[in-house]
mmCIF file of N, CA and C in Angstrom:
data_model
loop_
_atom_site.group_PDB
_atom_site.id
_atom_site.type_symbol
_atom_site.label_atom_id
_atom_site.label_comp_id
_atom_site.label_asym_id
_atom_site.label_seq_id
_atom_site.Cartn_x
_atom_site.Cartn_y
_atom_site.Cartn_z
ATOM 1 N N UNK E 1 73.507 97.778 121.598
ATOM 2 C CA UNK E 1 74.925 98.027 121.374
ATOM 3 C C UNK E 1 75.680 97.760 122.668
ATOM 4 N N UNK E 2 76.878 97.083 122.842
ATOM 5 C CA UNK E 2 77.575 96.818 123.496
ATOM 6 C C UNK E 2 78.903 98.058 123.769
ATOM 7 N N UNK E 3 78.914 98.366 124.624
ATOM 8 C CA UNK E 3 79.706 99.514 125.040
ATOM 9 C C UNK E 3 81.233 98.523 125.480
ATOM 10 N N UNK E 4 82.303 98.876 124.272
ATOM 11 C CA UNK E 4 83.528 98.296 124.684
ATOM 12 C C UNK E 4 84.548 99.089 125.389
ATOM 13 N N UNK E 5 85.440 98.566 126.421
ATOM 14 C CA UNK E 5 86.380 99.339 127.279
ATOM 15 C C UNK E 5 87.875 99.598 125.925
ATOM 16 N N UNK E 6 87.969 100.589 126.194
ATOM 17 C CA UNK E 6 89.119 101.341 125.303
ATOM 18 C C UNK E 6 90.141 102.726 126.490
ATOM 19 N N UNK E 7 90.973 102.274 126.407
ATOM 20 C CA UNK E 7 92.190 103.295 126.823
ATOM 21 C C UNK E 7 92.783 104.362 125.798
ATOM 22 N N UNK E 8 92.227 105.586 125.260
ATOM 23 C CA UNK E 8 92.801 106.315 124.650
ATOM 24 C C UNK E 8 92.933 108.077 124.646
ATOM 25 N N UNK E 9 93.570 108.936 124.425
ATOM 26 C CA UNK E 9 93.116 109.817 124.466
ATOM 27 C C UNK E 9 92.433 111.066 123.722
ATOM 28 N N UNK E 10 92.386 110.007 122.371
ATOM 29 C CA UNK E 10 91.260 110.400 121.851
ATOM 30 C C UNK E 10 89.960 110.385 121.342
ATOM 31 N N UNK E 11 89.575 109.017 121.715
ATOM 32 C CA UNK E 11 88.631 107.914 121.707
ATOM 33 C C UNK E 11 88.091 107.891 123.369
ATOM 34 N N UNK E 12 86.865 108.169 123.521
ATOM 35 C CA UNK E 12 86.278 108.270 125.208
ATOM 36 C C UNK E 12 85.530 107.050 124.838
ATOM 37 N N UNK E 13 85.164 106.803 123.809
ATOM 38 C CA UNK E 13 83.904 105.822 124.195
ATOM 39 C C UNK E 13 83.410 104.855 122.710
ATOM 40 N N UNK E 14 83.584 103.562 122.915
ATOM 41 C CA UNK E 14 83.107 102.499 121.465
ATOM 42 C C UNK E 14 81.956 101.862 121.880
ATOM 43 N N UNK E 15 81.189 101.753 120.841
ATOM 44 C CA UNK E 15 79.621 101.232 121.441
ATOM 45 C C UNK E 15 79.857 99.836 119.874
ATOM 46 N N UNK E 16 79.236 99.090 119.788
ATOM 47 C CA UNK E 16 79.283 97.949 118.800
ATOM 48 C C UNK E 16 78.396 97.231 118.821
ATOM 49 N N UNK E 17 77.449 96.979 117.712
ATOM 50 C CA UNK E 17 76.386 96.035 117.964
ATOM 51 C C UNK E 17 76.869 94.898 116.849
ATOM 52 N N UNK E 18 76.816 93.704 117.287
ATOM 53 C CA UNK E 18 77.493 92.453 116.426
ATOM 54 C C UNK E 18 75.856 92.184 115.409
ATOM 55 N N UNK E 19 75.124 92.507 115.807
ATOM 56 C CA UNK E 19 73.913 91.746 115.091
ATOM 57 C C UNK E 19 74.189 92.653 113.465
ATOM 58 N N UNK E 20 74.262 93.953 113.854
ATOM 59 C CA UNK E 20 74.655 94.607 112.077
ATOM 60 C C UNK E 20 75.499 95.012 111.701
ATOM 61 N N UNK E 21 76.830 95.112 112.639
ATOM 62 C CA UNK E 21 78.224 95.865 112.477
ATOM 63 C C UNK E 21 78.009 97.533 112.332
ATOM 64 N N UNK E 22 77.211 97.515 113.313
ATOM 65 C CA UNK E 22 76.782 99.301 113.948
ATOM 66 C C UNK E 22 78.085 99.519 114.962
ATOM 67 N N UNK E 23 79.206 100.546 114.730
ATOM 68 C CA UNK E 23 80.733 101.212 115.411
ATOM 69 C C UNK E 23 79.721 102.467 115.500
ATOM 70 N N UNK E 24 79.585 102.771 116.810
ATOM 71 C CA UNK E 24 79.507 104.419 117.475
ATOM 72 C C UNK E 24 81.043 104.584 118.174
ATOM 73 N N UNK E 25 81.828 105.547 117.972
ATOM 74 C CA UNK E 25 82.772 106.201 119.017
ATOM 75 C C UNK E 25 82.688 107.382 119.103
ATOM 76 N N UNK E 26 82.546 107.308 120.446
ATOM 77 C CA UNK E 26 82.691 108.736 121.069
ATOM 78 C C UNK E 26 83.647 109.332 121.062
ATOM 79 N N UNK E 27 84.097 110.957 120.679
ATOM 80 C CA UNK E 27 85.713 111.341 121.144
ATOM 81 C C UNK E 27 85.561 112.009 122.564
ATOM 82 N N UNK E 28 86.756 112.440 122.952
ATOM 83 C CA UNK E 28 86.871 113.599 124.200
ATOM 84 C C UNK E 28 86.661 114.882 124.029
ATOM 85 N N UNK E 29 86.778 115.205 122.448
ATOM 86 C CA UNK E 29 86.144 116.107 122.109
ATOM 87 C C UNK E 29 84.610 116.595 121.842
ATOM 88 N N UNK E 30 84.097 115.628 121.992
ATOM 89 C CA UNK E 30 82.545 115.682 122.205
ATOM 90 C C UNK E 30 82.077 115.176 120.449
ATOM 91 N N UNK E 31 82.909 114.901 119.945
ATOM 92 C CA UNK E 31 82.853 114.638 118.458
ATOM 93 C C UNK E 31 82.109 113.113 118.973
ATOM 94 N N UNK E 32 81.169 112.767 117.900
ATOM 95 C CA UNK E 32 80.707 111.129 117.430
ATOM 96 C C UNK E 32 80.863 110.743 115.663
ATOM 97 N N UNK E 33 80.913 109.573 115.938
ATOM 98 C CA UNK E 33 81.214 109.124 114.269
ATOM 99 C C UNK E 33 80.166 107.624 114.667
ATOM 100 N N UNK E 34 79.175 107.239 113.645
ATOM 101 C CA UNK E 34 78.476 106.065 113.336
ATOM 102 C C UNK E 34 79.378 105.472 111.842
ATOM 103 N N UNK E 35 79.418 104.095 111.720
ATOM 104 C CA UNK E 35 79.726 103.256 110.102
ATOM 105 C C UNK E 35 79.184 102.234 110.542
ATOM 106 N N UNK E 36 78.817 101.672 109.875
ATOM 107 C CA UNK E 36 78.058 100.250 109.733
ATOM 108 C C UNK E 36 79.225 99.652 108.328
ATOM 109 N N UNK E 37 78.843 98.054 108.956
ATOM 110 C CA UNK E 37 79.144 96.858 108.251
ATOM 111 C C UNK E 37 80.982 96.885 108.621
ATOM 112 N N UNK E 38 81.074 97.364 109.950
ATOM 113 C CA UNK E 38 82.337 97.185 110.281
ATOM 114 C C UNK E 38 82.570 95.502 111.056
ATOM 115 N N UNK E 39 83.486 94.357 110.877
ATOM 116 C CA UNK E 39 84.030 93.283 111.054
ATOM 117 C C UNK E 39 84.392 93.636 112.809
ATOM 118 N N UNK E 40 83.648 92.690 113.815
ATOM 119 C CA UNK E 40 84.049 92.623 114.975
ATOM 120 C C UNK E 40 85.485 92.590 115.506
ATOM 121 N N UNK E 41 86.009 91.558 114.662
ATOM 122 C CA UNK E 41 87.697 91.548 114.762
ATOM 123 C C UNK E 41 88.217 92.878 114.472
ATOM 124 N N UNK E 42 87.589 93.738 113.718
ATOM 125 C CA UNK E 42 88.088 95.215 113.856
ATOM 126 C C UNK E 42 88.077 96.111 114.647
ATOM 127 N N UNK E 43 86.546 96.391 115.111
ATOM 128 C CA UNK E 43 86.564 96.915 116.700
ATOM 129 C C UNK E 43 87.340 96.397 117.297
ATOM 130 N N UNK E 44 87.621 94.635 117.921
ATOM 131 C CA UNK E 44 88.844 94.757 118.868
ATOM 132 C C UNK E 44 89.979 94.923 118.899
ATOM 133 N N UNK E 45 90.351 94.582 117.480
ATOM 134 C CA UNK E 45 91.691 95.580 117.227
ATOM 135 C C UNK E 45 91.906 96.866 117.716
ATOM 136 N N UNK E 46 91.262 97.544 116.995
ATOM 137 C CA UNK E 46 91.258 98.787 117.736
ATOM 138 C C UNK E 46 91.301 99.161 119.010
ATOM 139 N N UNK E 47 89.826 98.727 119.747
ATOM 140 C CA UNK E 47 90.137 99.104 121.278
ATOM 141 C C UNK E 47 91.880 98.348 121.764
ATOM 142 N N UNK E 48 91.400 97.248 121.125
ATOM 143 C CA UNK E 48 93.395 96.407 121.777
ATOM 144 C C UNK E 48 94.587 97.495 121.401
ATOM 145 N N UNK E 49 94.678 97.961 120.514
ATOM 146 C CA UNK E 49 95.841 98.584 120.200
ATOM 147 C C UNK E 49 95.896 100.074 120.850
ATOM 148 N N UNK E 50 97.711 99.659 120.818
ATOM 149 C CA UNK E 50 98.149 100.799 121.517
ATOM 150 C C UNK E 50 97.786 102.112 121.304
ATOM 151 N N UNK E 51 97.578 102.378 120.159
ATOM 152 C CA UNK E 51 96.674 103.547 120.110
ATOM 153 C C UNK E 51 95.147 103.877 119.581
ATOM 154 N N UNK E 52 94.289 103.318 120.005
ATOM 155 C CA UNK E 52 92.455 103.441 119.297
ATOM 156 C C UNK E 52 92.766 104.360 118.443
ATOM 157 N N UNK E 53 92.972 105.869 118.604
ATOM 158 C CA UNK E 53 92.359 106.984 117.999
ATOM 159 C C UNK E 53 93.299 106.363 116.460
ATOM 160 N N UNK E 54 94.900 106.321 116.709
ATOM 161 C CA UNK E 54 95.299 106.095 115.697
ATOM 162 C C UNK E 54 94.919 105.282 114.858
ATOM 163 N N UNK E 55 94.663 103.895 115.255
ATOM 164 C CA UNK E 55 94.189 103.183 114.536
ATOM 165 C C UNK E 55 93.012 103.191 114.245
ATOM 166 N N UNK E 56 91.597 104.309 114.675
ATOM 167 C CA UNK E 56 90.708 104.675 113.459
ATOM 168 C C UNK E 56 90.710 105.605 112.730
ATOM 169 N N UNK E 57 92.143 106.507 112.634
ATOM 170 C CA UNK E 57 92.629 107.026 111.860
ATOM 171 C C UNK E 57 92.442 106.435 110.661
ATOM 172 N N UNK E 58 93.890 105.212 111.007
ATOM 173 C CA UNK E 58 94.199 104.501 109.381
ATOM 174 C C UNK E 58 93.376 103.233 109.177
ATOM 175 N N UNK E 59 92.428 102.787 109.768
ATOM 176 C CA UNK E 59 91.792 101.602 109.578
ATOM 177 C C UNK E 59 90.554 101.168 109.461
ATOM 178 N N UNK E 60 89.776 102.376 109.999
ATOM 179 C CA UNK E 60 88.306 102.794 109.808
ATOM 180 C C UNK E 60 87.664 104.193 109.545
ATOM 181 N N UNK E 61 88.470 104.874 109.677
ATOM 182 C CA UNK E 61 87.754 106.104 109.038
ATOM 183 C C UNK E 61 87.310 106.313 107.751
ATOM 184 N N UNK E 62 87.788 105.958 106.433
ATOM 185 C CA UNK E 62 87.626 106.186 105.318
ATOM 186 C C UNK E 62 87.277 105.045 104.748
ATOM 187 N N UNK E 63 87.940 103.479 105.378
ATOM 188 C CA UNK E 63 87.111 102.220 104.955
ATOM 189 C C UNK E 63 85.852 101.950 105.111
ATOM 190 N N UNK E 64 84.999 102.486 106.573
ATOM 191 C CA UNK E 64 83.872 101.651 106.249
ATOM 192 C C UNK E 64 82.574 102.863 106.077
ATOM 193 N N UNK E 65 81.482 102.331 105.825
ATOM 194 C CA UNK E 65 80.503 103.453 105.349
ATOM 195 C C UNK E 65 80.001 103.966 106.717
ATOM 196 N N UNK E 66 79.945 105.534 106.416
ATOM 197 C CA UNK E 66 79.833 106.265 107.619
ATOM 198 C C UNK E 66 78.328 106.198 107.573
ATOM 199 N N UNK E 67 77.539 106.898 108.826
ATOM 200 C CA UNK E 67 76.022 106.802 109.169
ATOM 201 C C UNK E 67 75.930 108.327 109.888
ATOM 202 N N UNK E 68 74.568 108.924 109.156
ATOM 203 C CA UNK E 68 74.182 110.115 110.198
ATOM 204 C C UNK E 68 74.269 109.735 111.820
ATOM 205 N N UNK E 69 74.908 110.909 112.326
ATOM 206 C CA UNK E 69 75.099 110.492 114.116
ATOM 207 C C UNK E 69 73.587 111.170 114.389
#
């Protein structure tokens, strides 16, 4: 997994592996979330946008299939 740089403050940490569309993010709250079969162009959206946390609010939280952390 590739650990991507993200500016947010509620998002500490995105990990991404392109070979299966494996999304780990870390929060600041010590919270983790795993989904698989997430689209690369989506992770960088996210880290790109002005707000990460928000935008896995509305753009990956409930779209893609979550994974035991």
């Amino acid at each position: 997994m590739q650990n991507l740089s993200v500016n947010s403050r509620i998002v500490k940490e995105v990990y991404f592996s392109q070979e299966d569309g494996q999304l780990r993010i870390r929060f600041h709250s010590g919270d983790e979330r795993r989904f698989t079969g997430v689209p690369e162009a989506e992770v960088i959206a996210m880290c790109e946008s002005e707000s990460p946390g928000n935008y896995y609010i509305a753009r990956i939280r409930r779209r893609f299939q979550p994974l035991a952390a």
